[in-house]
Amino acid sequence: MPSISEVKKHDNANDCWVIVNNKIYDVTEFLPEHPGGQKIILKFAGKDCTKKFEQIHPPDTLDKYLAPEKYLGEVEQNSDEEDEGEEEEEEELDEEEKQRLELIERKPPLSQIYNLNDFEYVASKVMEKQAWAYYSSGCDDEITLRENHFAYQRIFFKPRVLRNVTNIDFSTEILGFKSSVPFYVTATALGKLGHPDGEKCLTRACFKENVIQMVPTLSSCSFQEIVDERNKEKDQTQFFQLYVNSDRKITQKIVENCEKNNIKALFITVDAPQLGRREKDMRSKYTLDASNIQNDVEEDEGIDRSQGAARAISSFIDTGLNWEDIKWFKKITKLPIILKGIQCVDDALLAIEYGVEGIVLSNHGGRQLEFARSSIEVLADLMPILKQKKLDKKIEIFIDGGVRRASDILKAIALGAKGVGIGRPFLYAMSAYGDDGVVKAMRILKDELTMNMRLLGVNTVGELNENYLDLLNLHNRFSSGDQLFQQVYEPLKLPAFKPKL
Ligand SMILES: Cc1cc2nc3c(=O)[nH]c(=O)nc-3n(C[C@H](O)[C@H](O)[C@H](O)COP(=O)(O)O)c2cc1C
C-alpha cells in the first residue's frame, strides 16, 4: 500500500500516478492515449483526481480499460498527510472563465427559449469551453455538419386545406414500441460534460415526455446507473447504441447485459471504424501558456497527440467489422438489430439482405466522413427504390442529423422515415437548463408538430407522404442559410499566436 507521499513522487509525464476513489493507478503509458488529452491528467499527476474524474467517466472506467497491473493498490490508511488533489479548485480563473460564470448567473429564463437554436446559443455561452467544443464539433471543415441542417431548407411543403384538423395525434410506434412522438433521443457520448447527472437527466426527461432514449456505449454514467434511472413501473423504453469491440467476448457480454436489463433494441454503429478529425475539439484541448511553449519541440517530432487521442477513443472499436458479423449478431441475440450510420442506397439494400430490423441513415451528426451526404437526401433517393422493389415495408428506416424543427421531422416522415433521431439539441438543453431544459425542448417540438400538422392538413403522421413535399431543389446543394442558424453556428478558429513572454 503506497502512502500519499510515495504517490506524490510520481508527478510527471515519464512517471505518472493518480488516485481515484482511494485507489492508486499508474497511467504513464496511457497518457498519450487519453481521449481528453494528457494535459488534464498531468495536472493531477501524483495527486487525487477523483472529483474531476467522476465529472466525466463512469466509476468503473479505469478497472475496465487499464491493464490489471496498472492498479497499484489502495492509499495507505491513517496517513496524516494532506493530499493536494483539490488544489485545482483554488486556481485563479482566467478572464474567459470569469465571464462564463457571470453569464451562468444571467442566463435567459427558460420562458424566453422559443426554439432549439435558442438552447444552442445559451449552451455556447455557459458550457465549459472543452465540453462545448466536444459537443458542437464536426469533422474537417464541418461542411457535412452544416449541410445536415441546410438540406432540410431545400424541401418545401405542399399543404392541403379545408380539412378538419381539430384533433392532431403525432404519436407513433418505433420498432413496435409506443412513443408519444416520431422522434427519439439518439446516443451521444459523455453526457456528464454538459451536466453532473449526464445521461440520467435525459432518461428522466424521456420518461416525463414519453420519448424513447438510446443509451450510448460511451456514456459518462455507467450503463447500470442509466437503466436504473428508468421508470420501472411503466417499463420505460430504452434502446442501446453499440460500438463493436474487437474482442467479441466483451461485445457478447454487453449484449447479454442489455437483454438482462430489458433494453428493447440494439443500434450497432457502423460509421465509426475510426473517429473523424474534429478540429474544434482538438484545438480546445490545447491551452496556450508558457509551459506549452517548451513542449513545442516534442510536438514537432512527429508526435501528433490529438490524432492519438482520436485513435484512442476508437481503438477498441473493431475496424474489421463487416457484413458477415451481422450473422453472428443475429445468432447471439433476439433483440431487434438496427444498423446506425448507413449512408447510401446500396448499403441499405445490403442491410435488408442481411435481415436486420432497421437502419438509421446517419453521418454521425457530421462528425465522421466529411462530404458524406445529408441523411434526408439519402432517404429521398432510397424510398422510391425500396418501393419499386417492394421492400419499403421490410425494415424500419430512421434518420438523424441536423433536425432542429418539427418541420424537419415531418419532412423526414413524409419521405418514409419511421422516426427521427435528435442529438445535440437535447445535449444543449440539458447543459444549459438540466431536466427542465430537456423537457422544454421536447415540448417545443410537440407544439411545433401540432401547428405544422394542422397547417399541412393532416391529423396523424401516418397520413404524411411525399405528395406533401416539393423536392425539386433537394439535390441542388446550395443554400443561403438562415439567419438564426448563422448566429449560433460557431465558426472554426485559426491557430492562436503564442502569448508574449
Ligand atoms: C457529442 C456527440 C457525441 C456522439 N456520440 C456518439 C456515440 O457515442 N455513438 C454514436 O453512434 N453516435 C454518436 N453521436 C452521433 C449521434 O448519435 C447522432 O448521429 C447525431 O448527433 C445526430 O446529429 P445532431 O446532433 O445534429 O442531431 C454523437 C454525436 C454528438 C454530437
Coordinates of C-alpha atoms and ligand atoms in Angstrom, one line a residue:
M1 CA 0.0 0.0 0.0
P2 CA 1.8 3.2 -1.1
S3 CA 1.4 6.3 1.0
I4 CA 0.4 9.7 -0.2
S5 CA 4.0 10.9 -0.1
E6 CA 5.0 7.9 -2.3
V7 CA 2.3 8.8 -4.8
K8 CA 3.4 12.4 -4.9
K9 CA 6.8 11.4 -6.2
H10 CA 5.2 10.1 -9.5
D11 CA 4.2 13.5 -10.7
N12 CA 5.4 13.8 -14.3
A13 CA 4.9 12.6 -17.9
N14 CA 7.5 9.9 -17.6
D15 CA 6.2 8.5 -14.3
C16 CA 2.6 9.4 -13.6
W17 CA 0.4 8.0 -10.8
V18 CA -3.1 9.2 -9.9
I19 CA -5.6 8.4 -7.1
V20 CA -9.2 7.8 -8.0
N21 CA -11.6 6.8 -5.2
N22 CA -8.7 6.0 -2.9
K23 CA -7.2 3.6 -5.5
I24 CA -3.8 4.3 -7.0
Y25 CA -3.2 3.8 -10.7
D26 CA -0.1 4.1 -12.9
V27 CA -1.3 6.0 -16.0
T28 CA 2.1 6.8 -17.5
E29 CA 1.6 4.6 -20.6
F30 CA -2.0 5.7 -21.0
L31 CA -1.1 9.4 -21.1
P32 CA -0.7 9.8 -24.9
E33 CA -3.9 7.8 -25.5
H34 CA -6.2 9.7 -23.2
P35 CA -9.1 10.9 -25.4
G36 CA -9.3 14.1 -23.4
G37 CA -5.6 14.9 -23.9
Q38 CA -2.7 14.2 -21.5
K39 CA -2.6 17.8 -20.1
I40 CA -5.6 17.3 -17.9
I41 CA -4.1 14.1 -16.4
L42 CA -0.7 15.7 -15.8
K43 CA -2.4 18.4 -13.8
F44 CA -3.3 15.7 -11.3
A45 CA 0.0 13.7 -11.6
G46 CA 0.9 12.4 -8.1
K47 CA -2.5 13.6 -6.7
D48 CA -6.1 12.7 -6.1
C49 CA -8.3 13.4 -9.2
T50 CA -11.5 11.7 -8.1
K51 CA -13.6 14.8 -8.3
K52 CA -12.6 15.7 -11.8
F53 CA -12.6 12.1 -13.0
E54 CA -16.2 11.5 -11.8
Q55 CA -17.4 14.5 -13.6
I56 CA -16.8 12.7 -16.9
H57 CA -16.2 9.0 -16.5
P58 CA -18.3 6.1 -15.3
P59 CA -17.0 4.8 -12.0
D60 CA -15.6 1.5 -13.4
T61 CA -13.7 3.0 -16.3
L62 CA -10.1 2.6 -15.1
D63 CA -10.6 -1.0 -13.9
K64 CA -12.2 -1.8 -17.3
Y65 CA -9.7 -0.2 -19.6
L66 CA -6.3 -0.2 -17.8
A67 CA -4.3 -3.4 -17.6
P68 CA -4.7 -5.0 -14.2
E69 CA -1.0 -4.4 -13.2
K70 CA -1.6 -0.7 -13.5
Y71 CA -3.6 -0.8 -10.4
L72 CA -1.1 -0.3 -7.6
G73 CA -3.3 -0.7 -4.5
E74 CA -5.2 1.5 -2.1
V75 CA -3.8 4.6 -0.5
E76 CA -2.3 3.7 2.9
Q77 CA -4.8 4.4 5.6
N78 CA -4.1 6.5 8.7
S79 CA -1.9 8.7 6.7
D80 CA -1.8 12.2 8.2
E81 CA -0.6 13.7 5.0
E82 CA -2.9 16.0 3.2
D83 CA -3.5 15.3 -0.5
E84 CA -3.3 18.3 -2.8
G85 CA -5.8 16.9 -5.4
E86 CA -8.4 19.5 -4.8
E87 CA -5.9 22.3 -5.2
E88 CA -7.2 22.9 -8.7
E89 CA -10.3 24.4 -7.2
E90 CA -8.3 27.3 -5.9
E91 CA -6.6 28.1 -9.2
E92 CA -7.1 31.6 -10.4
L93 CA -9.7 31.8 -13.1
D94 CA -8.9 33.3 -16.4
E95 CA -11.0 36.1 -17.9
E96 CA -12.9 33.8 -20.2
E97 CA -13.9 31.5 -17.3
K98 CA -14.9 34.5 -15.2
Q99 CA -17.1 35.8 -18.0
R100 CA -18.7 32.3 -18.4
L101 CA -19.5 32.1 -14.7
E102 CA -21.0 35.5 -14.8
L103 CA -23.1 34.6 -17.8
I104 CA -24.5 31.5 -16.0
E105 CA -25.9 33.9 -13.4
R106 CA -27.5 35.9 -16.1
K107 CA -28.9 33.0 -18.2
P108 CA -32.1 33.8 -20.0
P109 CA -35.1 32.3 -18.2
L110 CA -36.5 29.2 -19.7
S111 CA -39.6 31.1 -20.7
Q112 CA -37.5 33.1 -23.1
I113 CA -36.4 30.0 -25.0
Y114 CA -38.6 29.6 -28.1
N115 CA -36.8 27.1 -30.3
L116 CA -34.0 24.6 -30.3
N117 CA -31.5 27.1 -31.7
D118 CA -32.0 29.2 -28.5
F119 CA -30.7 26.3 -26.4
E120 CA -27.6 26.1 -28.6
Y121 CA -26.9 29.8 -28.2
V122 CA -27.2 29.7 -24.4
A123 CA -25.2 26.5 -24.2
S124 CA -22.4 28.0 -26.2
K125 CA -22.1 30.8 -23.6
V126 CA -22.5 28.8 -20.4
M127 CA -20.8 25.5 -21.1
E128 CA -17.2 24.8 -20.2
K129 CA -15.0 25.5 -23.2
Q130 CA -13.9 21.9 -23.8
A131 CA -17.4 20.5 -23.3
W132 CA -18.8 22.9 -25.8
A133 CA -16.1 22.0 -28.3
Y134 CA -16.7 18.3 -27.9
Y135 CA -20.5 18.5 -28.4
S136 CA -20.5 21.1 -31.1
S137 CA -17.7 19.9 -33.3
G138 CA -17.9 18.3 -36.7
C139 CA -15.2 16.8 -38.8
D140 CA -12.7 18.7 -41.0
D141 CA -14.3 21.9 -42.4
E142 CA -17.7 21.0 -40.9
I143 CA -19.3 21.0 -44.4
T144 CA -21.4 17.9 -43.7
L145 CA -22.3 19.3 -40.3
R146 CA -23.8 22.4 -41.9
E147 CA -25.2 20.5 -44.8
N148 CA -27.2 18.3 -42.5
H149 CA -29.1 21.4 -41.4
F150 CA -29.3 23.2 -44.7
A151 CA -30.6 20.2 -46.7
Y152 CA -33.9 20.5 -44.9
Q153 CA -34.3 24.0 -46.1
R154 CA -34.3 22.8 -49.7
I155 CA -37.6 21.0 -49.2
F156 CA -40.8 23.0 -49.2
F157 CA -44.3 21.9 -48.3
K158 CA -47.4 21.5 -50.4
P159 CA -50.1 21.9 -47.7
R160 CA -53.8 20.8 -48.1
V161 CA -56.6 22.9 -46.7
L162 CA -60.3 22.7 -45.8
R163 CA -59.8 19.5 -43.8
N164 CA -60.9 19.0 -40.2
V165 CA -57.7 19.4 -38.2
T166 CA -59.3 19.7 -34.8
N167 CA -57.7 16.5 -33.4
I168 CA -54.0 16.1 -34.0
D169 CA -52.2 12.9 -33.0
F170 CA -48.4 12.7 -33.6
S171 CA -47.9 9.5 -31.6
T172 CA -46.4 6.5 -33.3
E173 CA -44.7 3.2 -32.8
I174 CA -40.9 2.8 -33.2
L175 CA -39.9 -0.8 -33.7
G176 CA -43.2 -1.8 -32.2
F177 CA -42.8 0.4 -29.1
K178 CA -45.2 3.2 -28.4
S179 CA -43.8 6.7 -28.5
S180 CA -45.6 10.0 -28.0
V181 CA -43.6 11.5 -30.8
P182 CA -42.0 10.5 -34.1
F183 CA -38.5 11.4 -32.7
Y184 CA -36.2 9.8 -30.1
V185 CA -33.1 10.9 -28.2
T186 CA -30.2 9.4 -30.1
A187 CA -27.0 8.2 -28.5
T188 CA -24.3 10.8 -27.6
A189 CA -21.2 10.1 -25.6
L190 CA -20.0 11.8 -22.4
G191 CA -23.2 13.3 -21.0
K192 CA -21.5 14.5 -17.8
L193 CA -19.5 17.0 -19.8
G194 CA -22.8 19.0 -20.0
H195 CA -24.5 18.2 -16.7
P196 CA -23.4 16.4 -13.5
D197 CA -26.3 13.9 -13.9
G198 CA -25.3 13.2 -17.5
E199 CA -27.4 10.7 -19.4
K200 CA -29.7 10.2 -16.3
C201 CA -31.0 13.7 -16.9
L202 CA -32.1 12.6 -20.4
T203 CA -33.7 9.4 -19.0
R204 CA -35.9 11.4 -16.7
A205 CA -37.0 13.8 -19.3
C206 CA -37.7 11.0 -21.7
F207 CA -40.0 9.4 -19.1
K208 CA -41.8 12.7 -18.5
E209 CA -42.5 13.2 -22.2
N210 CA -42.8 9.6 -23.2
V211 CA -39.9 9.7 -25.6
I212 CA -37.6 6.8 -26.3
Q213 CA -33.9 7.1 -25.3
M214 CA -31.0 5.4 -27.0
V215 CA -28.2 4.7 -24.4
P216 CA -24.7 5.2 -25.7
T217 CA -21.8 2.7 -25.2
L218 CA -19.5 5.6 -24.3
S219 CA -21.9 7.2 -21.7
S220 CA -20.5 9.1 -18.7
C221 CA -22.9 7.4 -16.3
S222 CA -22.5 3.7 -16.1
F223 CA -24.9 1.6 -18.1
Q224 CA -26.4 0.3 -14.8
E225 CA -26.9 3.8 -13.5
I226 CA -28.8 4.8 -16.7
V227 CA -31.1 1.7 -16.8
D228 CA -31.7 2.0 -13.0
E229 CA -32.9 5.6 -13.5
R230 CA -35.6 4.4 -15.8
N231 CA -39.2 4.2 -14.6
K232 CA -39.7 0.5 -14.0
E233 CA -43.5 0.5 -13.3
K234 CA -44.2 2.0 -16.8
D235 CA -41.5 -0.1 -18.4
Q236 CA -39.9 2.9 -20.0
T237 CA -38.4 2.0 -23.4
Q238 CA -34.7 2.3 -23.9
F239 CA -32.6 1.2 -26.9
F240 CA -28.8 0.7 -26.8
Q241 CA -26.2 2.0 -29.2
L242 CA -23.3 -0.5 -29.6
Y243 CA -19.7 0.2 -30.6
V244 CA -18.5 -3.3 -31.5
N245 CA -15.3 -4.3 -29.6
S246 CA -12.5 -6.2 -31.4
D247 CA -12.8 -8.6 -28.5
R248 CA -16.2 -10.3 -29.4
K249 CA -16.4 -11.8 -25.9
I250 CA -16.7 -8.2 -24.5
T251 CA -19.4 -7.4 -27.1
Q252 CA -21.3 -10.5 -26.3
K253 CA -21.3 -9.7 -22.6
I254 CA -22.6 -6.2 -23.3
V255 CA -25.4 -7.6 -25.5
E256 CA -26.3 -10.1 -22.8
N257 CA -26.4 -7.3 -20.2
C258 CA -28.7 -5.3 -22.5
E259 CA -31.1 -8.2 -22.7
K260 CA -30.9 -8.8 -18.9
N261 CA -31.7 -5.1 -18.4
N262 CA -34.7 -5.0 -20.7
I263 CA -33.2 -2.9 -23.4
K264 CA -35.6 -3.2 -26.4
A265 CA -33.3 -2.8 -29.5
L266 CA -29.7 -2.8 -30.4
F267 CA -28.4 0.0 -32.7
I268 CA -25.0 -1.0 -34.0
T269 CA -22.9 1.9 -35.1
V270 CA -21.3 1.2 -38.4
D271 CA -19.9 4.6 -39.5
A272 CA -17.0 4.9 -37.0
P273 CA -14.1 2.4 -37.5
Q274 CA -12.0 5.5 -36.7
L275 CA -13.2 8.7 -35.3
G276 CA -13.3 11.7 -37.6
R277 CA -10.9 14.7 -37.1
R278 CA -12.8 17.2 -35.1
E279 CA -10.7 20.3 -35.1
K280 CA -12.8 22.5 -32.7
D281 CA -12.5 19.7 -30.2
M282 CA -8.7 19.2 -30.8
R283 CA -7.9 22.9 -30.6
S284 CA -9.8 23.3 -27.3
K285 CA -7.6 20.7 -25.6
Y286 CA -4.5 22.8 -26.2
T287 CA -4.2 25.8 -24.0
L288 CA -1.5 28.3 -24.7
D289 CA 0.6 29.2 -21.8
A290 CA 4.3 29.5 -21.2
S291 CA 4.6 25.8 -20.2
N292 CA 3.4 24.7 -23.6
I293 CA 6.0 26.6 -25.4
Q294 CA 8.8 24.3 -24.4
N295 CA 6.7 21.3 -25.4
D296 CA 6.7 22.5 -29.0
V297 CA 9.9 20.7 -29.8
E298 CA 8.3 17.5 -28.8
E299 CA 5.2 18.2 -30.8
D300 CA 7.3 18.8 -33.9
E301 CA 9.0 15.4 -33.5
G302 CA 6.0 13.9 -35.2
I303 CA 4.1 13.0 -32.1
D304 CA 0.6 14.1 -33.1
R305 CA -1.2 13.8 -29.7
S306 CA -4.6 14.9 -31.0
Q307 CA -4.7 12.2 -33.6
G308 CA -3.5 9.7 -31.0
A309 CA -6.5 10.8 -28.8
A310 CA -9.0 10.2 -31.7
R311 CA -7.5 6.8 -32.3
A312 CA -7.5 6.0 -28.6
I313 CA -11.2 6.6 -28.0
S314 CA -11.9 4.4 -31.1
S315 CA -9.1 2.0 -30.5
F316 CA -11.4 -0.7 -29.0
I317 CA -13.8 -0.4 -31.9
D318 CA -13.3 -3.2 -34.4
T319 CA -12.0 -1.8 -37.7
G320 CA -12.6 -5.3 -39.1
L321 CA -16.4 -5.2 -38.5
N322 CA -18.1 -6.3 -41.7
W323 CA -21.4 -7.7 -43.1
E324 CA -20.6 -11.3 -42.1
D325 CA -20.6 -10.1 -38.4
I326 CA -24.3 -9.3 -38.7
K327 CA -25.0 -13.0 -39.0
W328 CA -23.1 -13.5 -35.7
F329 CA -25.2 -10.8 -34.0
K330 CA -28.4 -12.5 -35.2
K331 CA -27.2 -15.7 -33.7
I332 CA -26.3 -14.3 -30.2
T333 CA -29.4 -12.1 -29.7
K334 CA -33.1 -12.0 -30.2
L335 CA -33.1 -8.2 -29.9
P336 CA -34.0 -6.3 -33.0
I337 CA -30.8 -5.2 -34.8
I338 CA -30.6 -1.7 -36.4
L339 CA -27.6 -0.5 -38.3
K340 CA -26.8 3.1 -37.4
G341 CA -24.8 5.0 -39.9
I342 CA -25.9 3.8 -43.3
Q343 CA -25.1 6.4 -45.9
C344 CA -26.1 5.1 -49.4
V345 CA -28.8 3.1 -51.2
D346 CA -26.6 0.1 -51.9
D347 CA -25.8 -0.4 -48.2
A348 CA -29.5 0.0 -47.3
L349 CA -30.3 -2.8 -49.7
L350 CA -27.5 -5.0 -48.2
A351 CA -28.9 -4.4 -44.7
I352 CA -32.2 -5.8 -45.9
E353 CA -30.5 -8.8 -47.4
Y354 CA -28.8 -9.5 -44.1
G355 CA -32.1 -9.4 -42.3
V356 CA -31.8 -6.5 -39.9
E357 CA -34.9 -4.9 -38.5
G358 CA -34.0 -1.4 -39.3
I359 CA -31.4 1.2 -40.4
V360 CA -30.5 4.7 -39.3
L361 CA -29.5 6.8 -42.3
S362 CA -26.9 8.9 -40.5
N363 CA -23.5 10.6 -40.9
H364 CA -22.9 10.7 -37.1
G365 CA -24.0 14.4 -37.0
G366 CA -21.3 15.4 -39.4
R367 CA -18.5 14.1 -37.1
Q368 CA -17.2 11.3 -39.3
L369 CA -16.7 11.4 -43.1
E370 CA -16.6 14.9 -44.4
F371 CA -18.7 15.2 -47.6
A372 CA -21.0 12.4 -46.5
R373 CA -24.4 13.5 -47.8
S374 CA -27.2 14.6 -45.5
S375 CA -29.5 11.7 -44.4
I376 CA -32.6 13.4 -45.7
E377 CA -31.1 13.4 -49.2
V378 CA -30.2 9.7 -49.0
L379 CA -33.7 9.0 -47.7
A380 CA -35.2 10.7 -50.8
D381 CA -33.0 8.5 -53.0
L382 CA -33.7 5.3 -51.2
M383 CA -37.5 5.3 -50.8
P384 CA -38.5 5.2 -54.4
I385 CA -36.1 2.3 -55.0
L386 CA -37.4 0.4 -52.0
K387 CA -41.0 1.0 -53.2
Q388 CA -40.1 -0.2 -56.7
K389 CA -38.6 -3.4 -55.2
K390 CA -41.5 -3.8 -52.8
L391 CA -39.0 -3.7 -49.9
D392 CA -40.3 -0.5 -48.2
K393 CA -42.3 -2.4 -45.6
K394 CA -39.4 -4.9 -44.9
I395 CA -37.5 -2.7 -42.4
E396 CA -38.0 0.5 -40.4
I397 CA -36.0 3.4 -41.6
F398 CA -34.8 6.2 -39.2
I399 CA -32.7 9.2 -39.9
D400 CA -30.7 11.7 -37.9
G401 CA -28.5 14.7 -38.3
G402 CA -29.4 18.4 -38.3
V403 CA -33.0 18.1 -37.1
R404 CA -33.9 21.3 -35.3
R405 CA -37.6 22.0 -36.1
A406 CA -40.7 19.8 -36.2
S407 CA -41.0 20.8 -39.9
D408 CA -37.7 18.8 -40.4
I409 CA -39.3 15.8 -38.6
L410 CA -42.4 16.0 -40.7
K411 CA -40.4 16.2 -44.0
A412 CA -38.5 13.0 -43.0
I413 CA -41.7 11.2 -42.0
A414 CA -43.4 12.3 -45.3
L415 CA -40.4 10.8 -47.2
G416 CA -40.8 7.4 -45.4
A417 CA -38.8 7.6 -42.2
K418 CA -40.5 5.9 -39.2
G419 CA -38.7 8.2 -36.7
V420 CA -36.0 10.8 -36.4
G421 CA -33.1 10.9 -34.0
I422 CA -32.1 14.1 -32.3
G423 CA -28.7 14.5 -30.7
R424 CA -27.1 17.9 -29.9
P425 CA -30.2 19.9 -29.2
F426 CA -31.1 17.8 -26.2
L427 CA -27.4 17.9 -25.0
Y428 CA -27.5 21.7 -25.2
A429 CA -30.9 21.9 -23.4
M430 CA -29.5 19.6 -20.7
S431 CA -26.2 21.5 -20.4
A432 CA -27.9 24.9 -20.1
Y433 CA -31.1 24.1 -18.0
G434 CA -30.9 20.4 -16.8
D435 CA -34.0 18.2 -16.8
D436 CA -36.3 21.3 -17.3
G437 CA -34.4 22.2 -20.4
V438 CA -34.7 18.8 -22.0
V439 CA -38.5 18.6 -21.2
K440 CA -38.9 22.1 -22.6
A441 CA -37.1 21.2 -25.8
M442 CA -39.4 18.2 -26.3
R443 CA -42.4 20.3 -25.6
I444 CA -41.3 22.9 -28.1
L445 CA -41.1 20.2 -30.7
K446 CA -44.5 18.9 -29.8
D447 CA -46.0 22.4 -30.1
E448 CA -44.4 22.8 -33.5
L449 CA -45.6 19.4 -34.6
T450 CA -49.2 20.2 -33.7
M451 CA -49.1 23.5 -35.5
N452 CA -47.3 22.2 -38.6
M453 CA -49.6 19.2 -38.9
R454 CA -52.7 21.4 -38.7
L455 CA -51.3 23.8 -41.3
L456 CA -50.3 20.9 -43.6
G457 CA -53.8 19.4 -43.3
V458 CA -53.0 16.1 -41.6
N459 CA -54.3 14.6 -38.4
T460 CA -51.8 11.8 -37.9
V461 CA -48.3 11.1 -39.0
G462 CA -49.5 8.1 -40.9
E463 CA -51.2 10.4 -43.4
L464 CA -48.0 12.0 -44.5
N465 CA -46.4 11.1 -47.8
E466 CA -44.2 12.7 -50.5
N467 CA -47.2 14.4 -52.1
Y468 CA -46.9 16.9 -49.2
L469 CA -43.4 17.8 -50.3
D470 CA -41.7 19.9 -53.0
L471 CA -38.4 18.1 -53.6
L472 CA -37.4 19.9 -56.8
N473 CA -34.4 21.6 -55.2
L474 CA -33.3 18.9 -52.7
H475 CA -30.3 17.7 -54.7
N476 CA -29.2 21.1 -55.7
R477 CA -26.8 21.8 -52.9
F478 CA -26.9 25.5 -52.5
S479 CA -28.4 27.3 -49.6
S480 CA -28.1 30.9 -48.4
G481 CA -28.5 29.6 -44.9
D482 CA -30.8 31.0 -42.3
Q483 CA -30.1 33.9 -40.0
L484 CA -30.9 32.2 -36.7
F485 CA -28.6 29.3 -37.5
Q486 CA -25.8 31.6 -38.8
Q487 CA -25.9 33.4 -35.5
V488 CA -25.5 30.4 -33.3
Y489 CA -23.1 28.5 -35.5
E490 CA -19.6 29.0 -34.1
P491 CA -17.1 29.2 -37.0
L492 CA -13.9 27.1 -36.8
K493 CA -11.0 29.1 -35.4
L494 CA -7.5 29.8 -36.8
P495 CA -4.4 28.9 -34.7
A496 CA -3.6 31.3 -31.9
F497 CA -0.3 33.1 -31.6
K498 CA 1.9 32.4 -28.6
P499 CA 1.5 34.9 -25.7
K500 CA 4.2 37.5 -25.1
L501 CA 6.8 36.1 -22.7
Ligands
LIG1 C1 -21.4 15.0 -28.7 C2 -21.8 13.8 -29.6 C3 -21.5 12.5 -29.2 C4 -21.9 11.5 -30.0 N1 -21.6 10.2 -29.6 C5 -22.0 9.1 -30.3 C6 -21.7 7.8 -29.9 O1 -21.0 7.6 -28.9 N2 -22.1 6.8 -30.7 C7 -22.9 7.0 -31.9 O2 -23.3 6.1 -32.5 N3 -23.2 8.3 -32.3 C8 -22.8 9.3 -31.5 N4 -23.1 10.6 -31.9 C9 -23.9 10.8 -33.1 C10 -25.4 10.9 -32.8 O3 -25.9 9.6 -32.4 C11 -26.2 11.4 -34.0 O4 -25.9 10.6 -35.1 C12 -26.0 12.8 -34.3 O5 -25.8 13.6 -33.1 C13 -27.2 13.4 -35.0 O6 -27.0 14.7 -35.3 P1 -27.5 16.0 -34.5 O7 -26.6 16.2 -33.3 O8 -27.4 17.1 -35.5 O9 -28.9 15.7 -34.1 C14 -22.7 11.7 -31.2 C15 -23.0 13.0 -31.5 C16 -22.6 14.0 -30.7 C17 -23.0 15.4 -31.1

